[in-house]
Amino acid sequence: MLPVLLALAQFPPEFERPFRVRDAGGEIEVEPGGAAPCFADVDGDGLADLLVGRSDGRVELRRNVGARGRPRFEKAELVQAGGVDARVPHGDGSEFTPNLGDVTGDGVPDLVSGSWYTDSAFVFAGRGTGTFAAGAKLLPFAKSGTLVDQGSSVALGDFDRDGDLDLVNADHWGETRLFVNHAGPHAFARLEASTPMRAGPKAMALDWECAPCLADWDADGFLDVVAGGWDGNLLLFAGKGTAEFAAPVILIGAPTEPPVLVPDPTGTRWSVFAQRPQVGARPCAADWNSDGILDLVVGDDVYVEGPEPVLTAKRARAKRELEVLLQDLDARSTRAWNEVRAALLAEHGYAEERLWRDEDLRDAFEVTFQRELDLAPLVRALRKARAQVALELAPLLRPKSHRSTVWVYLRRPRAAR
């Protein structure tokens, strides 16, 4: 079965066959919901590291301990900002979308991401070691009259070639705007009025969860937009040096070969085989192998199911008991979650209604609330107990896999295409 599937795979001649990115623990997997990669030098050692934004609003760092052109990554660590996990407010299909660039003007790369609830981009000022200062709003989109909706994904690049970094934002619904930086080099970014971006004769409308990136893909001196989307397509909008772009062309089409679950010889463990990134494609254009040609690093989201298992009466009874236990743990977890939230609201004298009226207050509260959940002993104990029950229950259920992965498409030199 698997060799037949592999034989059916077709890839554009511009690219080599894609491969999964590995770290010291094996092929990279992050929690389901999407993976947003950024391949850039985070710790200042001259080698590009791998940042992967997660659907829970956090971001992982895998330090590159290989050599130039031959990346080799350590196991993941959560990026720290102000002594805690770097985090942005997250929601439906929106995660930490990491970008690295100096927007504070001190010569040290900073970490910038969009967010979900806030209609804003966040900046975490860099310290040059792979750690960052606490996050702060870089730009409140909603308050600047730009009509940018929630679920922002941002990209950095010197769009007008004046020495500072400008910002492109695409919201959850695909509306895309350019924010030009008027600060100049060596100064904190001053992003003011935005300009709607166009692609050919139409407004640039990107797919939701597109996570666009800026790069001079065609080497003509102008930044282009490379964007993904939920269907798995990867698109190129060729730049002209203004907010007007060429109509999109498909760099890599949506996957047509579905992922499959394959059992091991015992039939008790399952592995996922896919030939390329799946839905929710989020690209990063970067020179992976240091050959002077931009490649594509792509995060995705994979969900696949296998057949229902045949259970004996004893195993069926065990399944029912574990499912009841899991429901009880979920109910207790919800109560514990509500207790932590109520206590935190009372401590600060807030009401839920006030949080929804005050965007800045809500953002700060949600970050604090998530931190308190991570520290609460009962919540942590219930999470641990649930994970153990889920582990025991897994072999008795229909096999499923839902995870996010990271891939690389190496680009061939023109002479080899």
Short mmCIF file of C-alpha atoms in Angstrom, two decimals:
data_model
loop_
_atom_site.label_atom_id
_atom_site.label_comp_id
_atom_site.label_asym_id
_atom_site.label_seq_id
_atom_site.Cartn_x
_atom_site.Cartn_y
_atom_site.Cartn_z
CA MET A 1 0.00 0.00 0.00
CA LEU A 2 2.62 2.53 1.07
CA PRO A 3 4.91 2.10 -2.00
CA VAL A 4 1.89 2.70 -4.24
CA LEU A 5 1.07 5.92 -2.40
CA LEU A 6 4.63 7.11 -2.69
CA ALA A 7 4.64 6.41 -6.40
CA LEU A 8 1.57 8.63 -6.88
CA ALA A 9 3.15 11.70 -5.29
CA GLN A 10 3.90 14.56 -7.69
CA PHE A 11 5.93 17.64 -6.79
CA PRO A 12 6.70 20.83 -8.75
CA PRO A 13 10.05 20.64 -10.61
CA GLU A 14 11.23 23.72 -8.72
CA PHE A 15 11.48 21.69 -5.51
CA GLU A 16 13.01 18.49 -4.21
CA ARG A 17 10.72 15.96 -2.50
CA PRO A 18 9.86 17.44 0.92
CA PHE A 19 11.16 15.92 4.14
CA ARG A 20 10.14 16.06 7.79
CA VAL A 21 12.36 18.11 10.09
CA ARG A 22 13.99 16.21 12.95
CA ASP A 23 15.53 17.19 16.27
CA ALA A 24 17.47 15.14 18.82
CA GLY A 25 14.25 13.34 19.76
CA GLY A 26 13.17 12.37 16.24
CA GLU A 27 10.73 13.87 13.76
CA ILE A 28 9.28 17.09 15.11
CA GLU A 29 5.70 17.03 16.32
CA VAL A 30 3.93 19.76 18.25
CA GLU A 31 0.48 19.79 19.76
CA PRO A 32 -2.39 19.72 17.26
CA GLY A 33 -3.86 22.89 15.86
CA GLY A 34 -1.04 24.20 13.70
CA ALA A 35 2.71 24.77 13.56
CA ALA A 36 4.15 28.11 12.44
CA PRO A 37 7.91 27.84 11.74
CA CYS A 38 10.59 30.52 11.62
CA PHE A 39 14.17 29.60 10.63
CA ALA A 40 16.49 32.33 11.94
CA ASP A 41 19.45 32.85 14.27
CA VAL A 42 17.87 33.31 17.69
CA ASP A 43 20.90 32.98 19.99
CA GLY A 44 23.49 34.89 17.94
CA ASP A 45 25.87 32.01 17.23
CA GLY A 46 25.74 32.43 13.45
CA LEU A 47 23.52 29.38 12.83
CA ALA A 48 19.82 29.64 12.08
CA ASP A 49 17.68 28.04 14.78
CA LEU A 50 14.12 26.77 14.45
CA LEU A 51 11.21 28.50 16.15
CA VAL A 52 7.84 26.77 15.96
CA GLY A 53 4.72 28.60 17.07
CA ARG A 54 2.05 26.43 18.71
CA SER A 55 -1.73 26.55 18.83
CA ASP A 56 -1.69 27.17 22.61
CA GLY A 57 -0.04 30.57 22.07
CA ARG A 58 3.46 29.42 23.05
CA VAL A 59 6.55 29.02 20.88
CA GLU A 60 9.23 26.32 20.87
CA LEU A 61 12.93 26.88 20.17
CA ARG A 62 15.22 24.21 18.76
CA ARG A 63 18.81 25.40 18.81
CA ASN A 64 20.94 24.54 15.79
CA VAL A 65 24.09 22.68 16.87
CA GLY A 66 25.00 21.53 13.37
CA ALA A 67 26.99 23.42 10.77
CA ARG A 68 26.25 25.99 8.13
CA GLY A 69 24.08 24.36 5.48
CA ARG A 70 23.61 21.23 7.61
CA PRO A 71 21.17 22.05 10.42
CA ARG A 72 21.03 19.72 13.41
CA PHE A 73 18.66 20.61 16.21
CA GLU A 74 18.55 19.99 19.94
CA LYS A 75 15.28 19.01 21.59
CA ALA A 76 12.69 21.73 21.99
CA GLU A 77 12.64 24.27 24.78
CA LEU A 78 9.84 26.75 25.36
CA VAL A 79 10.96 30.29 24.61
CA GLN A 80 11.20 32.38 27.77
CA ALA A 81 10.11 36.01 28.01
CA GLY A 82 10.42 37.92 31.24
CA GLY A 83 11.13 34.70 33.13
CA VAL A 84 8.00 32.85 31.96
CA ASP A 85 6.89 31.12 28.77
CA ALA A 86 6.53 33.57 25.90
CA ARG A 87 2.84 33.56 25.05
CA VAL A 88 0.24 35.44 23.04
CA PRO A 89 -3.55 35.27 23.37
CA HIS A 90 -4.70 32.43 21.14
CA GLY A 91 -7.96 31.10 19.80
CA ASP A 92 -9.70 29.29 16.97
CA GLY A 93 -7.01 28.35 14.48
CA SER A 94 -4.64 31.08 15.59
CA GLU A 95 -1.31 30.45 17.25
CA PHE A 96 2.03 32.07 17.97
CA THR A 97 3.32 33.11 14.51
CA PRO A 98 6.99 33.89 15.20
CA ASN A 99 9.00 36.47 13.27
CA LEU A 100 12.52 37.53 14.20
CA GLY A 101 13.78 41.04 13.51
CA ASP A 102 14.98 44.20 15.23
CA VAL A 103 11.93 46.39 15.79
CA THR A 104 13.19 48.03 18.99
CA GLY A 105 16.21 49.62 17.30
CA ASP A 106 18.91 48.26 19.62
CA GLY A 107 20.57 45.97 17.08
CA VAL A 108 19.31 42.77 18.77
CA PRO A 109 16.64 40.70 16.99
CA ASP A 110 13.24 40.73 18.68
CA LEU A 111 10.41 38.22 18.54
CA VAL A 112 7.17 39.44 16.96
CA SER A 113 3.87 37.58 16.64
CA GLY A 114 0.25 38.16 15.85
CA SER A 115 -2.49 37.05 18.25
CA TRP A 116 -6.15 36.10 18.39
CA TYR A 117 -8.26 38.12 20.82
CA THR A 118 -6.34 41.34 20.73
CA ASP A 119 -6.36 42.59 17.13
CA SER A 120 -2.72 43.35 17.80
CA ALA A 121 0.86 42.30 17.22
CA PHE A 122 3.14 41.58 20.18
CA VAL A 123 6.86 42.22 20.49
CA PHE A 124 9.22 40.41 22.87
CA ALA A 125 12.43 42.44 23.03
CA GLY A 126 15.46 40.25 22.33
CA ARG A 127 18.39 39.73 24.68
CA GLY A 128 20.60 37.98 22.11
CA THR A 129 20.75 34.63 23.93
CA GLY A 130 17.47 33.06 22.86
CA THR A 131 15.52 34.67 25.71
CA PHE A 132 13.37 37.77 25.56
CA ALA A 133 11.73 40.46 27.66
CA ALA A 134 8.06 40.21 28.55
CA GLY A 135 5.68 40.76 25.66
CA ALA A 136 4.15 44.14 24.86
CA LYS A 137 1.79 45.36 22.18
CA LEU A 138 3.63 46.54 19.11
CA LEU A 139 0.57 47.84 17.34
CA PRO A 140 -3.11 47.91 18.35
CA PHE A 141 -4.71 47.25 14.97
CA ALA A 142 -8.29 47.78 16.08
CA LYS A 143 -7.62 51.18 17.64
CA SER A 144 -5.82 52.53 14.57
CA GLY A 145 -8.95 52.42 12.46
CA THR A 146 -7.55 49.86 10.08
CA LEU A 147 -10.50 47.45 10.18
CA VAL A 148 -8.16 44.51 10.77
CA ASP A 149 -10.11 41.70 12.41
CA GLN A 150 -9.04 39.21 15.07
CA GLY A 151 -6.70 36.30 14.48
CA SER A 152 -3.76 38.29 13.14
CA SER A 153 -0.72 36.71 11.48
CA VAL A 154 2.17 39.08 10.89
CA ALA A 155 5.30 39.16 8.74
CA LEU A 156 8.33 41.46 8.93
CA GLY A 157 10.44 42.86 6.10
CA ASP A 158 11.99 46.09 4.83
CA PHE A 159 9.24 46.70 2.34
CA ASP A 160 10.21 50.23 1.29
CA ARG A 161 13.98 49.56 1.51
CA ASP A 162 14.68 52.39 3.96
CA GLY A 163 16.64 50.33 6.52
CA ASP A 164 13.86 49.52 9.00
CA LEU A 165 11.34 46.70 9.23
CA ASP A 166 7.77 47.14 8.03
CA LEU A 167 4.92 44.82 8.92
CA VAL A 168 2.27 42.95 6.96
CA ASN A 169 -0.78 41.71 8.82
CA ALA A 170 -3.35 39.17 7.63
CA ASP A 171 -6.36 38.61 9.84
CA HIS A 172 -8.40 35.47 10.43
CA TRP A 173 -10.57 36.18 7.39
CA GLY A 174 -7.68 36.89 5.02
CA GLU A 175 -7.77 40.70 4.85
CA THR A 176 -4.19 41.85 4.39
CA ARG A 177 -2.67 45.24 5.18
CA LEU A 178 0.76 46.83 5.04
CA PHE A 179 2.03 48.94 7.94
CA VAL A 180 5.02 51.05 6.91
CA ASN A 181 7.60 51.79 9.61
CA HIS A 182 8.42 55.51 9.74
CA ALA A 183 10.98 55.32 12.56
CA GLY A 184 14.09 54.67 10.46
CA PRO A 185 16.94 52.35 11.48
CA HIS A 186 18.17 52.22 15.10
CA ALA A 187 14.83 53.41 16.53
CA PHE A 188 11.77 51.70 17.99
CA ALA A 189 9.30 50.88 15.23
CA ARG A 190 6.66 53.53 14.53
CA LEU A 191 3.98 51.76 12.52
CA GLU A 192 1.22 54.14 11.58
CA ALA A 193 -1.63 54.12 9.07
CA SER A 194 -2.03 50.93 7.08
CA THR A 195 -2.59 50.36 3.38
CA PRO A 196 -4.84 47.58 2.05
CA MET A 197 -2.79 45.22 -0.10
CA ARG A 198 -3.90 44.22 -3.58
CA ALA A 199 -3.12 41.26 -5.80
CA GLY A 200 -3.67 42.05 -9.45
CA PRO A 201 -7.00 43.86 -9.85
CA LYS A 202 -8.41 42.58 -6.56
CA ALA A 203 -7.82 43.02 -2.85
CA MET A 204 -5.29 40.52 -1.53
CA ALA A 205 -7.48 37.92 0.14
CA LEU A 206 -5.52 35.17 1.85
CA ASP A 207 -6.90 31.95 3.21
CA TRP A 208 -7.59 31.85 6.92
CA GLU A 209 -4.63 30.65 8.99
CA CYS A 210 -2.37 31.69 6.12
CA ALA A 211 0.60 32.91 8.25
CA PRO A 212 2.21 34.90 5.39
CA CYS A 213 5.92 35.60 5.13
CA LEU A 214 7.89 38.29 3.29
CA ALA A 215 10.89 37.34 1.15
CA ASP A 216 12.42 38.23 -2.20
CA TRP A 217 11.46 34.88 -3.69
CA ASP A 218 12.15 35.79 -7.32
CA ALA A 219 15.36 37.75 -6.55
CA ASP A 220 14.21 40.94 -8.31
CA GLY A 221 14.93 43.23 -5.37
CA PHE A 222 11.32 43.52 -4.19
CA LEU A 223 9.73 41.66 -1.30
CA ASP A 224 7.12 39.09 -2.26
CA VAL A 225 4.42 37.49 -0.12
CA VAL A 226 4.47 33.72 0.32
CA ALA A 227 1.33 32.47 2.01
CA GLY A 228 -0.27 29.18 2.90
CA GLY A 229 -3.78 28.27 3.83
CA TRP A 230 -6.08 25.72 5.34
CA ASP A 231 -6.35 23.72 2.11
CA GLY A 232 -2.57 23.21 2.01
CA ASN A 233 -1.86 25.39 -1.04
CA LEU A 234 1.29 27.53 -0.97
CA LEU A 235 0.93 30.76 -2.95
CA LEU A 236 3.31 33.42 -4.27
CA PHE A 237 2.31 37.07 -4.69
CA ALA A 238 5.16 38.75 -6.59
CA GLY A 239 5.99 42.19 -5.21
CA LYS A 240 6.41 45.46 -7.08
CA GLY A 241 7.73 47.63 -4.26
CA THR A 242 4.29 49.01 -3.37
CA ALA A 243 1.14 47.59 -1.78
CA GLU A 244 0.21 46.35 -5.27
CA PHE A 245 1.23 42.74 -5.96
CA ALA A 246 0.87 40.45 -8.93
CA ALA A 247 -2.01 38.00 -8.96
CA PRO A 248 -1.17 34.84 -7.00
CA VAL A 249 0.47 31.82 -8.53
CA ILE A 250 0.55 28.40 -6.89
CA LEU A 251 4.05 27.44 -5.77
CA ILE A 252 2.91 24.09 -4.41
CA GLY A 253 -0.60 22.73 -4.76
CA ALA A 254 -2.77 21.31 -2.02
CA PRO A 255 -2.01 17.70 -1.08
CA THR A 256 -3.96 15.09 -3.01
CA GLU A 257 -2.45 12.04 -1.30
CA PRO A 258 -4.06 11.61 2.14
CA PRO A 259 -1.96 10.59 5.14
CA VAL A 260 -2.40 7.00 6.29
CA LEU A 261 -2.09 5.17 9.59
CA VAL A 262 0.12 2.09 9.37
CA PRO A 263 0.25 -0.51 12.21
CA ASP A 264 3.44 -2.06 13.52
CA PRO A 265 3.83 -5.89 13.31
CA THR A 266 1.95 -6.36 16.60
CA GLY A 267 -0.98 -4.23 15.47
CA THR A 268 -0.95 -2.27 18.74
CA ARG A 269 0.99 0.83 17.65
CA TRP A 270 0.31 3.06 14.69
CA SER A 271 2.49 5.44 12.71
CA VAL A 272 1.43 8.18 10.31
CA PHE A 273 2.86 8.30 6.83
CA ALA A 274 2.40 11.43 4.76
CA GLN A 275 4.25 12.52 1.67
CA ARG A 276 4.03 16.27 2.11
CA PRO A 277 2.60 18.94 4.43
CA GLN A 278 -1.14 18.63 4.91
CA VAL A 279 -3.80 21.21 5.76
CA GLY A 280 -3.14 24.48 7.56
CA ALA A 281 0.11 25.16 5.65
CA ARG A 282 2.17 27.93 7.25
CA PRO A 283 5.34 28.81 5.31
CA CYS A 284 8.67 30.39 6.14
CA ALA A 285 10.95 31.29 3.21
CA ALA A 286 14.58 30.77 4.28
CA ASP A 287 17.83 29.36 2.93
CA TRP A 288 17.81 26.00 4.71
CA ASN A 289 20.97 24.51 3.17
CA SER A 290 22.97 27.74 2.69
CA ASP A 291 23.20 27.41 -1.10
CA GLY A 292 22.08 30.99 -1.70
CA ILE A 293 18.56 29.96 -2.77
CA LEU A 294 15.45 30.46 -0.66
CA ASP A 295 13.71 27.25 0.40
CA LEU A 296 10.37 26.69 2.13
CA VAL A 297 9.96 25.56 5.73
CA VAL A 298 6.30 24.61 6.21
CA GLY A 299 4.22 23.79 9.27
CA ASP A 300 0.96 21.88 8.97
CA ASP A 301 -1.86 20.17 10.86
CA VAL A 302 -2.53 16.44 10.37
CA TYR A 303 -5.58 14.44 11.40
CA VAL A 304 -6.10 10.82 10.34
CA GLU A 305 -8.14 7.87 11.66
CA GLY A 306 -7.66 4.11 11.42
CA PRO A 307 -10.15 1.23 11.70
CA GLU A 308 -12.23 0.44 14.79
CA PRO A 309 -10.52 -2.22 16.96
CA VAL A 310 -12.17 -5.58 17.64
CA LEU A 311 -12.48 -5.91 21.44
CA THR A 312 -13.10 -8.89 23.68
CA ALA A 313 -15.84 -8.55 26.31
CA LYS A 314 -13.20 -7.91 28.98
CA ARG A 315 -11.50 -5.16 26.97
CA ALA A 316 -14.85 -3.61 26.07
CA ARG A 317 -15.72 -3.41 29.79
CA ALA A 318 -12.32 -1.85 30.55
CA LYS A 319 -12.95 0.70 27.81
CA ARG A 320 -16.30 1.75 29.33
CA GLU A 321 -14.76 2.09 32.81
CA LEU A 322 -11.89 4.22 31.52
CA GLU A 323 -14.26 6.44 29.54
CA VAL A 324 -16.34 7.08 32.68
CA LEU A 325 -13.17 7.90 34.61
CA LEU A 326 -12.07 10.28 31.86
CA GLN A 327 -15.41 12.09 31.93
CA ASP A 328 -15.11 12.49 35.70
CA LEU A 329 -11.59 13.90 35.38
CA ASP A 330 -12.78 16.34 32.72
CA ALA A 331 -15.62 17.53 34.96
CA ARG A 332 -13.26 17.97 37.91
CA SER A 333 -10.79 19.81 35.69
CA THR A 334 -13.51 22.22 34.56
CA ARG A 335 -14.45 22.93 38.19
CA ALA A 336 -10.80 23.51 39.11
CA TRP A 337 -10.36 25.77 36.08
CA ASN A 338 -13.40 27.83 37.10
CA GLU A 339 -12.19 28.08 40.71
CA VAL A 340 -8.80 29.43 39.64
CA ARG A 341 -10.46 31.94 37.34
CA ALA A 342 -12.99 33.07 39.97
CA ALA A 343 -10.24 33.51 42.57
CA LEU A 344 -8.14 35.55 40.15
CA LEU A 345 -11.11 37.73 39.19
CA ALA A 346 -11.88 38.33 42.87
CA GLU A 347 -8.24 39.12 43.65
CA HIS A 348 -8.19 41.84 40.99
CA GLY A 349 -11.77 43.00 41.54
CA TYR A 350 -12.77 42.26 37.95
CA ALA A 351 -16.00 41.00 36.41
CA GLU A 352 -16.09 38.98 33.20
CA GLU A 353 -18.22 41.70 31.56
CA ARG A 354 -15.53 44.29 32.25
CA LEU A 355 -12.87 42.11 30.63
CA TRP A 356 -14.83 41.87 27.40
CA ARG A 357 -15.31 45.65 27.33
CA ASP A 358 -11.62 46.43 27.94
CA GLU A 359 -9.35 44.75 25.39
CA ASP A 360 -6.03 45.62 27.05
CA LEU A 361 -7.27 44.49 30.46
CA ARG A 362 -8.57 41.23 28.98
CA ASP A 363 -5.25 40.48 27.28
CA ALA A 364 -3.26 41.01 30.47
CA PHE A 365 -5.72 38.98 32.52
CA GLU A 366 -5.74 36.01 30.12
CA VAL A 367 -1.94 35.78 30.20
CA THR A 368 -1.97 35.87 34.02
CA PHE A 369 -4.80 33.32 34.14
CA GLN A 370 -2.95 30.83 31.95
CA ARG A 371 0.12 31.22 34.14
CA GLU A 372 -1.93 30.58 37.29
CA LEU A 373 -3.46 27.46 35.71
CA ASP A 374 0.02 26.13 34.96
CA LEU A 375 1.02 26.67 38.60
CA ALA A 376 -2.15 25.44 40.35
CA PRO A 377 -1.37 22.09 42.10
CA LEU A 378 -4.87 20.64 41.59
CA VAL A 379 -4.96 21.57 37.91
CA ARG A 380 -1.53 20.05 37.38
CA ALA A 381 -2.51 16.85 39.21
CA LEU A 382 -5.71 16.50 37.17
CA ARG A 383 -3.82 17.06 33.93
CA LYS A 384 -1.35 14.34 34.90
CA ALA A 385 -4.13 11.92 35.88
CA ARG A 386 -6.03 12.58 32.66
CA ALA A 387 -2.93 11.97 30.57
CA GLN A 388 -2.42 8.60 32.28
CA VAL A 389 -6.04 7.52 31.73
CA ALA A 390 -5.92 8.66 28.11
CA LEU A 391 -2.76 6.60 27.64
CA GLU A 392 -4.47 3.46 29.00
CA LEU A 393 -7.58 4.10 26.93
CA ALA A 394 -5.82 4.75 23.62
CA PRO A 395 -5.29 1.08 22.57
CA LEU A 396 -9.02 0.41 23.08
CA LEU A 397 -10.17 3.21 20.80
CA ARG A 398 -10.23 3.70 17.07
CA PRO A 399 -6.65 4.80 16.30
CA LYS A 400 -6.36 8.49 15.55
CA SER A 401 -3.52 10.88 15.08
CA HIS A 402 -3.83 14.64 15.36
CA ARG A 403 -0.57 16.52 15.48
CA SER A 404 1.29 19.33 13.76
CA THR A 405 4.55 18.76 11.93
CA VAL A 406 7.31 20.71 10.16
CA TRP A 407 8.61 20.05 6.65
CA VAL A 408 11.22 21.45 4.27
CA TYR A 409 10.96 21.89 0.51
CA LEU A 410 14.48 22.41 -0.83
CA ARG A 411 14.51 24.50 -3.98
CA ARG A 412 16.54 23.30 -6.94
CA PRO A 413 19.00 25.60 -8.73
CA ARG A 414 17.51 26.90 -11.99
CA ALA A 415 19.83 24.76 -14.10
CA ALA A 416 18.53 21.60 -12.40
CA ARG A 417 14.80 22.28 -12.86
#
